[in-house]
Amino acid sequence: MTQRARLLAANWKMNGSRADIARWLADFQARPPACEAVVFPPAVYIAQVAAALAGAAAQAGAQDVCEFTAGAWTGEVSAEMLVDVGARWVIIGHSERRASFGHTDPIVAGKVVRALAAGLRPIVCVGETREQREAGLTQRVIAEQLDAVLQRCTPAQLSAGAIAYEPVWAIGTGLSATPQQAQEVHAAIRARLAARDGAAAQATRLLYGGSVKPGNAGELFSQPDIDGGLVGGASLVAADFLAICAAGMQ
Ligand code: 13P
């Protein structure tokens, strides 16, 4: 265990209904985890999750945020609105948003700035594709994604949230990065933060995401620079997410 508190995040992506979520929350509340946990439902269900978790150790978050404030931005949801319905965290730059919705590095950086201004804690996602890894470009890709955000805010500001390393080839594939592969990238991320602000680098939680399951979570979380996880598929079943949280506390 490091001095950084464990953080486990459940990214439900575009899954669930009010009834599904009520059942999940009942299971979760019956055996609340010992670690800090954040649940990221689809935006329309944030208020339901936030209300149920009020007073609990867990909090609700959003899967994305608009980089603009109020106004003529049809279809978008502002940081202030997310805070208003109870979100305390937001995922920014998830690879699915980067790949399918045109979220470039500058857009991601703009979203981080807006989230921080509204008091939302950002989880900034970075990660390479399979082709980039095979071409030996992993470190460069991660550095570019991180530097784009660090052009607009400081490591100290980012330390209020977290950075998630999610190799694109490991997301939803069942093919997790090995603990060693993940640790190597996490250490590089921390070193890059430390080059700007050593104290902030030590304080920042670095999460691993990509096919985290109850069976592989313990080994991943035992790595010195892996401070928790951003869990997709396995977080849809409360018992599995709780087992992953428990693995993080061993
Ligand atoms: P999986 O856990 O389903 O691979 O998803 C990871 C992820 O994208 C979390 O944000």
PDB file of C-alpha atoms and ligand atoms in Angstrom:
ATOM      1  CA  MET A   1       0.000   0.000   0.000  1.00  0.00           C
ATOM      2  CA  THR A   2       1.192   3.484  -0.753  1.00  0.00           C
ATOM      3  CA  GLN A   3       0.402   6.561   1.290  1.00  0.00           C
ATOM      4  CA  ARG A   4      -2.194   7.421  -1.329  1.00  0.00           C
ATOM      5  CA  ALA A   5      -5.712   6.277  -0.446  1.00  0.00           C
ATOM      6  CA  ARG A   6      -7.144   3.592  -2.711  1.00  0.00           C
ATOM      7  CA  LEU A   7      -9.664   4.833  -5.240  1.00  0.00           C
ATOM      8  CA  LEU A   8     -11.993   2.499  -7.135  1.00  0.00           C
ATOM      9  CA  ALA A   9     -14.229   3.815  -9.877  1.00  0.00           C
ATOM     10  CA  ALA A  10     -17.155   2.090 -11.593  1.00  0.00           C
ATOM     11  CA  ASN A  11     -17.657   3.295 -15.183  1.00  0.00           C
ATOM     12  CA  TRP A  12     -20.995   1.849 -16.253  1.00  0.00           C
ATOM     13  CA  LYS A  13     -20.672   3.349 -19.760  1.00  0.00           C
ATOM     14  CA  MET A  14     -24.067   3.338 -21.571  1.00  0.00           C
ATOM     15  CA  ASN A  15     -25.703   0.609 -19.490  1.00  0.00           C
ATOM     16  CA  GLY A  16     -28.474   0.380 -16.937  1.00  0.00           C
ATOM     17  CA  SER A  17     -32.011   1.490 -16.174  1.00  0.00           C
ATOM     18  CA  ARG A  18     -33.547   3.032 -13.065  1.00  0.00           C
ATOM     19  CA  ALA A  19     -34.576  -0.432 -11.880  1.00  0.00           C
ATOM     20  CA  ASP A  20     -31.141  -1.996 -12.592  1.00  0.00           C
ATOM     21  CA  ILE A  21     -29.450   0.846 -10.755  1.00  0.00           C
ATOM     22  CA  ALA A  22     -31.739   0.603  -7.726  1.00  0.00           C
ATOM     23  CA  ARG A  23     -30.829  -3.089  -7.431  1.00  0.00           C
ATOM     24  CA  TRP A  24     -27.099  -2.382  -7.851  1.00  0.00           C
ATOM     25  CA  LEU A  25     -27.201   0.355  -5.218  1.00  0.00           C
ATOM     26  CA  ALA A  26     -29.043  -1.888  -2.757  1.00  0.00           C
ATOM     27  CA  ASP A  27     -26.388  -4.610  -3.175  1.00  0.00           C
ATOM     28  CA  PHE A  28     -23.591  -2.053  -2.878  1.00  0.00           C
ATOM     29  CA  GLN A  29     -25.050  -0.336   0.195  1.00  0.00           C
ATOM     30  CA  ALA A  30     -25.540  -3.675   1.926  1.00  0.00           C
ATOM     31  CA  ARG A  31     -21.766  -4.269   1.931  1.00  0.00           C
ATOM     32  CA  PRO A  32     -20.109  -0.860   1.417  1.00  0.00           C
ATOM     33  CA  PRO A  33     -16.420  -1.055   0.476  1.00  0.00           C
ATOM     34  CA  ALA A  34     -13.623   0.030   2.795  1.00  0.00           C
ATOM     35  CA  CYS A  35     -12.000   2.112   0.039  1.00  0.00           C
ATOM     36  CA  GLU A  36     -13.046   5.377  -1.535  1.00  0.00           C
ATOM     37  CA  ALA A  37     -15.380   4.563  -4.441  1.00  0.00           C
ATOM     38  CA  VAL A  38     -16.961   6.572  -7.232  1.00  0.00           C
ATOM     39  CA  VAL A  39     -19.818   5.421  -9.441  1.00  0.00           C
ATOM     40  CA  PHE A  40     -20.160   6.817 -12.969  1.00  0.00           C
ATOM     41  CA  PRO A  41     -23.634   6.130 -14.377  1.00  0.00           C
ATOM     42  CA  PRO A  42     -25.010   7.544 -17.626  1.00  0.00           C
ATOM     43  CA  ALA A  43     -25.774  11.264 -17.111  1.00  0.00           C
ATOM     44  CA  VAL A  44     -29.533  10.840 -16.779  1.00  0.00           C
ATOM     45  CA  TYR A  45     -29.043   8.566 -13.766  1.00  0.00           C
ATOM     46  CA  ILE A  46     -26.499  10.653 -11.851  1.00  0.00           C
ATOM     47  CA  ALA A  47     -29.153  12.228  -9.612  1.00  0.00           C
ATOM     48  CA  GLN A  48     -30.521   8.793  -8.691  1.00  0.00           C
ATOM     49  CA  VAL A  49     -27.070   7.478  -7.783  1.00  0.00           C
ATOM     50  CA  ALA A  50     -26.013  10.662  -5.956  1.00  0.00           C
ATOM     51  CA  ALA A  51     -29.178  10.668  -3.843  1.00  0.00           C
ATOM     52  CA  ALA A  52     -28.740   7.012  -2.890  1.00  0.00           C
ATOM     53  CA  LEU A  53     -25.063   7.475  -1.991  1.00  0.00           C
ATOM     54  CA  ALA A  54     -25.555  10.698  -0.011  1.00  0.00           C
ATOM     55  CA  GLY A  55     -23.806  10.296   3.320  1.00  0.00           C
ATOM     56  CA  ALA A  56     -21.955   7.155   2.174  1.00  0.00           C
ATOM     57  CA  ALA A  57     -18.223   6.919   1.493  1.00  0.00           C
ATOM     58  CA  ALA A  58     -18.980   6.545  -2.212  1.00  0.00           C
ATOM     59  CA  GLN A  59     -19.766   9.416  -4.572  1.00  0.00           C
ATOM     60  CA  ALA A  60     -21.329   9.863  -7.993  1.00  0.00           C
ATOM     61  CA  GLY A  61     -19.624  11.120 -11.107  1.00  0.00           C
ATOM     62  CA  ALA A  62     -20.245  11.868 -14.782  1.00  0.00           C
ATOM     63  CA  GLN A  63     -18.736  10.104 -17.793  1.00  0.00           C
ATOM     64  CA  ASP A  64     -18.079  13.371 -19.668  1.00  0.00           C
ATOM     65  CA  VAL A  65     -18.609  17.119 -19.380  1.00  0.00           C
ATOM     66  CA  CYS A  66     -19.012  19.945 -21.874  1.00  0.00           C
ATOM     67  CA  GLU A  67     -15.996  22.240 -22.197  1.00  0.00           C
ATOM     68  CA  PHE A  68     -18.295  25.282 -22.418  1.00  0.00           C
ATOM     69  CA  THR A  69     -20.511  27.016 -19.898  1.00  0.00           C
ATOM     70  CA  ALA A  70     -24.262  27.581 -20.321  1.00  0.00           C
ATOM     71  CA  GLY A  71     -25.834  28.548 -23.616  1.00  0.00           C
ATOM     72  CA  ALA A  72     -26.476  27.364 -27.154  1.00  0.00           C
ATOM     73  CA  TRP A  73     -24.763  23.973 -26.992  1.00  0.00           C
ATOM     74  CA  THR A  74     -27.599  21.588 -27.877  1.00  0.00           C
ATOM     75  CA  GLY A  75     -27.209  18.155 -26.373  1.00  0.00           C
ATOM     76  CA  GLU A  76     -24.431  19.079 -23.974  1.00  0.00           C
ATOM     77  CA  VAL A  77     -24.312  19.017 -20.161  1.00  0.00           C
ATOM     78  CA  SER A  78     -22.295  21.621 -18.261  1.00  0.00           C
ATOM     79  CA  ALA A  79     -20.045  21.093 -15.271  1.00  0.00           C
ATOM     80  CA  GLU A  80     -22.325  23.275 -13.143  1.00  0.00           C
ATOM     81  CA  MET A  81     -25.328  21.107 -14.069  1.00  0.00           C
ATOM     82  CA  LEU A  82     -23.446  17.958 -13.095  1.00  0.00           C
ATOM     83  CA  VAL A  83     -22.570  19.477  -9.728  1.00  0.00           C
ATOM     84  CA  ASP A  84     -26.182  20.603  -9.338  1.00  0.00           C
ATOM     85  CA  VAL A  85     -27.508  17.036  -9.641  1.00  0.00           C
ATOM     86  CA  GLY A  86     -24.907  15.640  -7.259  1.00  0.00           C
ATOM     87  CA  ALA A  87     -21.864  14.659  -9.331  1.00  0.00           C
ATOM     88  CA  ARG A  88     -18.546  15.225  -7.572  1.00  0.00           C
ATOM     89  CA  TRP A  89     -16.253  13.599 -10.154  1.00  0.00           C
ATOM     90  CA  VAL A  90     -16.037  13.417 -13.941  1.00  0.00           C
ATOM     91  CA  ILE A  91     -14.240  11.117 -16.381  1.00  0.00           C
ATOM     92  CA  ILE A  92     -12.532  13.133 -19.119  1.00  0.00           C
ATOM     93  CA  GLY A  93     -10.823  11.892 -22.271  1.00  0.00           C
ATOM     94  CA  HIS A  94     -12.032   8.302 -22.100  1.00  0.00           C
ATOM     95  CA  SER A  95     -10.719   6.486 -25.174  1.00  0.00           C
ATOM     96  CA  GLU A  96     -14.275   5.769 -26.328  1.00  0.00           C
ATOM     97  CA  ARG A  97     -14.977   9.532 -26.374  1.00  0.00           C
ATOM     98  CA  ARG A  98     -11.628  10.251 -28.009  1.00  0.00           C
ATOM     99  CA  ALA A  99     -12.154   7.616 -30.720  1.00  0.00           C
ATOM    100  CA  SER A 100     -15.874   7.983 -31.479  1.00  0.00           C
ATOM    101  CA  PHE A 101     -16.765  11.557 -30.524  1.00  0.00           C
ATOM    102  CA  GLY A 102     -13.764  13.543 -31.682  1.00  0.00           C
ATOM    103  CA  HIS A 103     -12.375  14.464 -28.286  1.00  0.00           C
ATOM    104  CA  THR A 104      -8.913  15.663 -29.235  1.00  0.00           C
ATOM    105  CA  ASP A 105      -6.175  16.492 -26.719  1.00  0.00           C
ATOM    106  CA  PRO A 106      -7.049  20.247 -26.736  1.00  0.00           C
ATOM    107  CA  ILE A 107     -10.753  19.473 -26.189  1.00  0.00           C
ATOM    108  CA  VAL A 108      -9.863  17.119 -23.341  1.00  0.00           C
ATOM    109  CA  ALA A 109      -7.734  19.853 -21.766  1.00  0.00           C
ATOM    110  CA  GLY A 110     -10.596  22.350 -22.077  1.00  0.00           C
ATOM    111  CA  LYS A 111     -12.956  19.945 -20.334  1.00  0.00           C
ATOM    112  CA  VAL A 112     -10.484  19.503 -17.476  1.00  0.00           C
ATOM    113  CA  VAL A 113     -10.278  23.274 -17.032  1.00  0.00           C
ATOM    114  CA  ARG A 114     -14.095  23.588 -16.948  1.00  0.00           C
ATOM    115  CA  ALA A 115     -14.474  20.683 -14.520  1.00  0.00           C
ATOM    116  CA  LEU A 116     -11.905  22.106 -12.105  1.00  0.00           C
ATOM    117  CA  ALA A 117     -13.488  25.570 -12.298  1.00  0.00           C
ATOM    118  CA  ALA A 118     -16.830  24.046 -11.259  1.00  0.00           C
ATOM    119  CA  GLY A 119     -15.321  22.002  -8.427  1.00  0.00           C
ATOM    120  CA  LEU A 120     -15.597  18.630 -10.171  1.00  0.00           C
ATOM    121  CA  ARG A 121     -12.692  16.237  -9.608  1.00  0.00           C
ATOM    122  CA  PRO A 122     -11.480  15.010 -13.021  1.00  0.00           C
ATOM    123  CA  ILE A 123     -10.286  11.505 -13.837  1.00  0.00           C
ATOM    124  CA  VAL A 124      -8.193  12.166 -16.934  1.00  0.00           C
ATOM    125  CA  CYS A 125      -7.836   9.099 -19.155  1.00  0.00           C
ATOM    126  CA  VAL A 126      -4.763   8.362 -21.237  1.00  0.00           C
ATOM    127  CA  GLY A 127      -3.815   5.266 -23.184  1.00  0.00           C
ATOM    128  CA  GLU A 128      -2.304   3.899 -26.363  1.00  0.00           C
ATOM    129  CA  THR A 129      -3.846   1.748 -29.087  1.00  0.00           C
ATOM    130  CA  ARG A 130      -2.525  -1.690 -29.942  1.00  0.00           C
ATOM    131  CA  GLU A 131      -0.853  -0.309 -33.086  1.00  0.00           C
ATOM    132  CA  GLN A 132       0.855   2.424 -31.083  1.00  0.00           C
ATOM    133  CA  ARG A 133       2.142  -0.102 -28.521  1.00  0.00           C
ATOM    134  CA  GLU A 134       3.416  -2.420 -31.245  1.00  0.00           C
ATOM    135  CA  ALA A 135       5.188   0.520 -32.898  1.00  0.00           C
ATOM    136  CA  GLY A 136       6.941   1.331 -29.606  1.00  0.00           C
ATOM    137  CA  LEU A 137       5.033   4.596 -29.229  1.00  0.00           C
ATOM    138  CA  THR A 138       3.357   3.980 -25.864  1.00  0.00           C
ATOM    139  CA  GLN A 139       5.448   6.371 -23.790  1.00  0.00           C
ATOM    140  CA  ARG A 140       5.267   9.105 -26.410  1.00  0.00           C
ATOM    141  CA  VAL A 141       1.472   8.865 -26.790  1.00  0.00           C
ATOM    142  CA  ILE A 142       0.900   8.980 -23.047  1.00  0.00           C
ATOM    143  CA  ALA A 143       3.276  11.923 -22.662  1.00  0.00           C
ATOM    144  CA  GLU A 144       1.491  13.886 -25.398  1.00  0.00           C
ATOM    145  CA  GLN A 145      -1.945  13.229 -23.906  1.00  0.00           C
ATOM    146  CA  LEU A 146      -0.735  14.250 -20.454  1.00  0.00           C
ATOM    147  CA  ASP A 147       1.193  17.312 -21.623  1.00  0.00           C
ATOM    148  CA  ALA A 148      -1.879  18.660 -23.439  1.00  0.00           C
ATOM    149  CA  VAL A 149      -3.705  18.766 -20.097  1.00  0.00           C
ATOM    150  CA  LEU A 150      -0.659  20.106 -18.232  1.00  0.00           C
ATOM    151  CA  GLN A 151      -0.531  23.037 -20.658  1.00  0.00           C
ATOM    152  CA  ARG A 152      -3.816  24.224 -19.185  1.00  0.00           C
ATOM    153  CA  CYS A 153      -3.580  23.289 -15.499  1.00  0.00           C
ATOM    154  CA  THR A 154      -0.994  22.405 -12.866  1.00  0.00           C
ATOM    155  CA  PRO A 155      -0.178  18.983 -11.397  1.00  0.00           C
ATOM    156  CA  ALA A 156      -1.418  20.315  -8.044  1.00  0.00           C
ATOM    157  CA  GLN A 157      -4.809  21.050  -9.590  1.00  0.00           C
ATOM    158  CA  LEU A 158      -4.911  17.601 -11.224  1.00  0.00           C
ATOM    159  CA  SER A 159      -4.088  15.945  -7.909  1.00  0.00           C
ATOM    160  CA  ALA A 160      -7.614  16.776  -6.720  1.00  0.00           C
ATOM    161  CA  GLY A 161      -8.745  14.155  -9.211  1.00  0.00           C
ATOM    162  CA  ALA A 162      -6.872  11.218 -10.692  1.00  0.00           C
ATOM    163  CA  ILE A 163      -5.225  10.027 -13.897  1.00  0.00           C
ATOM    164  CA  ALA A 164      -6.359   6.745 -15.406  1.00  0.00           C
ATOM    165  CA  TYR A 165      -4.086   4.694 -17.634  1.00  0.00           C
ATOM    166  CA  GLU A 166      -6.385   2.727 -19.904  1.00  0.00           C
ATOM    167  CA  PRO A 167      -4.620   0.946 -22.770  1.00  0.00           C
ATOM    168  CA  VAL A 168      -7.178   0.936 -25.566  1.00  0.00           C
ATOM    169  CA  TRP A 169      -6.326  -2.668 -26.460  1.00  0.00           C
ATOM    170  CA  ALA A 170      -7.248  -3.796 -22.947  1.00  0.00           C
ATOM    171  CA  ILE A 171     -10.666  -2.106 -22.725  1.00  0.00           C
ATOM    172  CA  GLY A 172     -13.539  -4.545 -22.936  1.00  0.00           C
ATOM    173  CA  THR A 173     -11.314  -7.193 -24.505  1.00  0.00           C
ATOM    174  CA  GLY A 174     -10.681  -9.409 -21.483  1.00  0.00           C
ATOM    175  CA  LEU A 175      -6.990  -8.842 -22.203  1.00  0.00           C
ATOM    176  CA  SER A 176      -5.661  -6.815 -19.270  1.00  0.00           C
ATOM    177  CA  ALA A 177      -2.236  -5.231 -19.333  1.00  0.00           C
ATOM    178  CA  THR A 178       0.128  -7.256 -17.184  1.00  0.00           C
ATOM    179  CA  PRO A 179       0.877  -5.689 -13.798  1.00  0.00           C
ATOM    180  CA  GLN A 180       4.402  -5.000 -15.083  1.00  0.00           C
ATOM    181  CA  GLN A 181       3.182  -3.302 -18.275  1.00  0.00           C
ATOM    182  CA  ALA A 182       0.765  -1.152 -16.275  1.00  0.00           C
ATOM    183  CA  GLN A 183       3.344  -0.301 -13.604  1.00  0.00           C
ATOM    184  CA  GLU A 184       5.850   0.783 -16.265  1.00  0.00           C
ATOM    185  CA  VAL A 185       3.396   3.321 -17.704  1.00  0.00           C
ATOM    186  CA  HIS A 186       2.171   4.467 -14.286  1.00  0.00           C
ATOM    187  CA  ALA A 187       5.747   5.115 -13.186  1.00  0.00           C
ATOM    188  CA  ALA A 188       6.339   7.142 -16.348  1.00  0.00           C
ATOM    189  CA  ILE A 189       3.198   9.199 -15.716  1.00  0.00           C
ATOM    190  CA  ARG A 190       4.274   9.902 -12.138  1.00  0.00           C
ATOM    191  CA  ALA A 191       7.779  10.862 -13.305  1.00  0.00           C
ATOM    192  CA  ARG A 192       6.311  13.269 -15.835  1.00  0.00           C
ATOM    193  CA  LEU A 193       4.189  14.914 -13.144  1.00  0.00           C
ATOM    194  CA  ALA A 194       7.181  14.949 -10.772  1.00  0.00           C
ATOM    195  CA  ALA A 195       9.286  16.839 -13.311  1.00  0.00           C
ATOM    196  CA  ARG A 196       6.852  19.735 -12.761  1.00  0.00           C
ATOM    197  CA  ASP A 197       5.826  19.236  -9.123  1.00  0.00           C
ATOM    198  CA  GLY A 198       7.236  16.443  -6.979  1.00  0.00           C
ATOM    199  CA  ALA A 199       4.751  16.777  -4.140  1.00  0.00           C
ATOM    200  CA  ALA A 200       1.745  16.815  -6.449  1.00  0.00           C
ATOM    201  CA  ALA A 201       3.106  13.776  -8.306  1.00  0.00           C
ATOM    202  CA  GLN A 202       3.313  11.825  -5.050  1.00  0.00           C
ATOM    203  CA  ALA A 203      -0.206  12.857  -4.057  1.00  0.00           C
ATOM    204  CA  THR A 204      -1.925  12.038  -7.361  1.00  0.00           C
ATOM    205  CA  ARG A 205      -3.864   8.797  -7.620  1.00  0.00           C
ATOM    206  CA  LEU A 206      -3.041   6.851 -10.794  1.00  0.00           C
ATOM    207  CA  LEU A 207      -5.739   4.340 -11.731  1.00  0.00           C
ATOM    208  CA  TYR A 208      -5.440   1.396 -14.089  1.00  0.00           C
ATOM    209  CA  GLY A 209      -8.359   0.533 -16.383  1.00  0.00           C
ATOM    210  CA  GLY A 210      -8.804  -2.228 -18.950  1.00  0.00           C
ATOM    211  CA  SER A 211     -10.349  -5.626 -18.201  1.00  0.00           C
ATOM    212  CA  VAL A 212      -9.941  -5.318 -14.427  1.00  0.00           C
ATOM    213  CA  LYS A 213     -11.716  -8.290 -12.822  1.00  0.00           C
ATOM    214  CA  PRO A 214     -11.889  -9.737  -9.307  1.00  0.00           C
ATOM    215  CA  GLY A 215      -9.290 -12.312 -10.394  1.00  0.00           C
ATOM    216  CA  ASN A 216      -6.583  -9.902 -11.618  1.00  0.00           C
ATOM    217  CA  ALA A 217      -7.254  -6.823  -9.445  1.00  0.00           C
ATOM    218  CA  GLY A 218      -5.073  -7.833  -6.498  1.00  0.00           C
ATOM    219  CA  GLU A 219      -1.927  -8.279  -8.547  1.00  0.00           C
ATOM    220  CA  LEU A 220      -2.487  -5.042 -10.462  1.00  0.00           C
ATOM    221  CA  PHE A 221      -3.134  -3.046  -7.286  1.00  0.00           C
ATOM    222  CA  SER A 222      -0.018  -4.449  -5.593  1.00  0.00           C
ATOM    223  CA  GLN A 223       2.163  -2.431  -7.974  1.00  0.00           C
ATOM    224  CA  PRO A 224       3.721   0.630  -6.328  1.00  0.00           C
ATOM    225  CA  ASP A 225       2.305   3.212  -8.733  1.00  0.00           C
ATOM    226  CA  ILE A 226      -1.159   1.697  -9.228  1.00  0.00           C
ATOM    227  CA  ASP A 227      -3.435   3.417  -6.726  1.00  0.00           C
ATOM    228  CA  GLY A 228      -6.735   1.942  -7.798  1.00  0.00           C
ATOM    229  CA  GLY A 229      -8.834   1.119 -10.819  1.00  0.00           C
ATOM    230  CA  LEU A 230     -11.330   2.424 -13.343  1.00  0.00           C
ATOM    231  CA  VAL A 231     -13.542  -0.586 -13.921  1.00  0.00           C
ATOM    232  CA  GLY A 232     -15.916  -1.006 -16.858  1.00  0.00           C
ATOM    233  CA  GLY A 233     -17.639  -4.319 -17.546  1.00  0.00           C
ATOM    234  CA  ALA A 234     -16.970  -5.906 -14.156  1.00  0.00           C
ATOM    235  CA  SER A 235     -18.467  -2.897 -12.364  1.00  0.00           C
ATOM    236  CA  LEU A 236     -21.936  -3.642 -13.725  1.00  0.00           C
ATOM    237  CA  VAL A 237     -22.326  -6.409 -11.147  1.00  0.00           C
ATOM    238  CA  ALA A 238     -22.147  -4.912  -7.647  1.00  0.00           C
ATOM    239  CA  ALA A 239     -20.643  -8.078  -6.146  1.00  0.00           C
ATOM    240  CA  ASP A 240     -17.819  -8.055  -8.711  1.00  0.00           C
ATOM    241  CA  PHE A 241     -17.090  -4.376  -8.156  1.00  0.00           C
ATOM    242  CA  LEU A 242     -17.077  -4.941  -4.386  1.00  0.00           C
ATOM    243  CA  ALA A 243     -14.693  -7.882  -4.826  1.00  0.00           C
ATOM    244  CA  ILE A 244     -12.379  -5.615  -6.835  1.00  0.00           C
ATOM    245  CA  CYS A 245     -12.598  -2.971  -4.087  1.00  0.00           C
ATOM    246  CA  ALA A 246     -11.739  -5.646  -1.511  1.00  0.00           C
ATOM    247  CA  ALA A 247      -8.723  -6.727  -3.598  1.00  0.00           C
ATOM    248  CA  GLY A 248      -7.547  -3.143  -3.439  1.00  0.00           C
ATOM    249  CA  MET A 249      -7.567  -3.163   0.347  1.00  0.00           C
ATOM    250  CA  GLN A 250      -5.354  -6.222   0.832  1.00  0.00           C
TER     251      GLN A 250
HETATM  252  P1  13P B   1     -13.441  -2.710 -19.072  1.00  0.00           P
HETATM  253  O1  13P B   1     -13.213  -2.866 -17.592  1.00  0.00           O
HETATM  254  O2  13P B   1     -14.797  -3.209 -19.497  1.00  0.00           O
HETATM  255  O3  13P B   1     -12.319  -3.230 -19.885  1.00  0.00           O
HETATM  256  O4  13P B   1     -13.507  -1.121 -19.337  1.00  0.00           O
HETATM  257  C1  13P B   1     -12.493  -0.323 -18.862  1.00  0.00           C
HETATM  258  C2  13P B   1     -12.906   1.090 -19.040  1.00  0.00           C
HETATM  259  O5  13P B   1     -13.001   1.588 -20.142  1.00  0.00           O
HETATM  260  C3  13P B   1     -13.221   1.859 -17.828  1.00  0.00           C
HETATM  261  O6  13P B   1     -13.331   3.219 -18.105  1.00  0.00           O
END
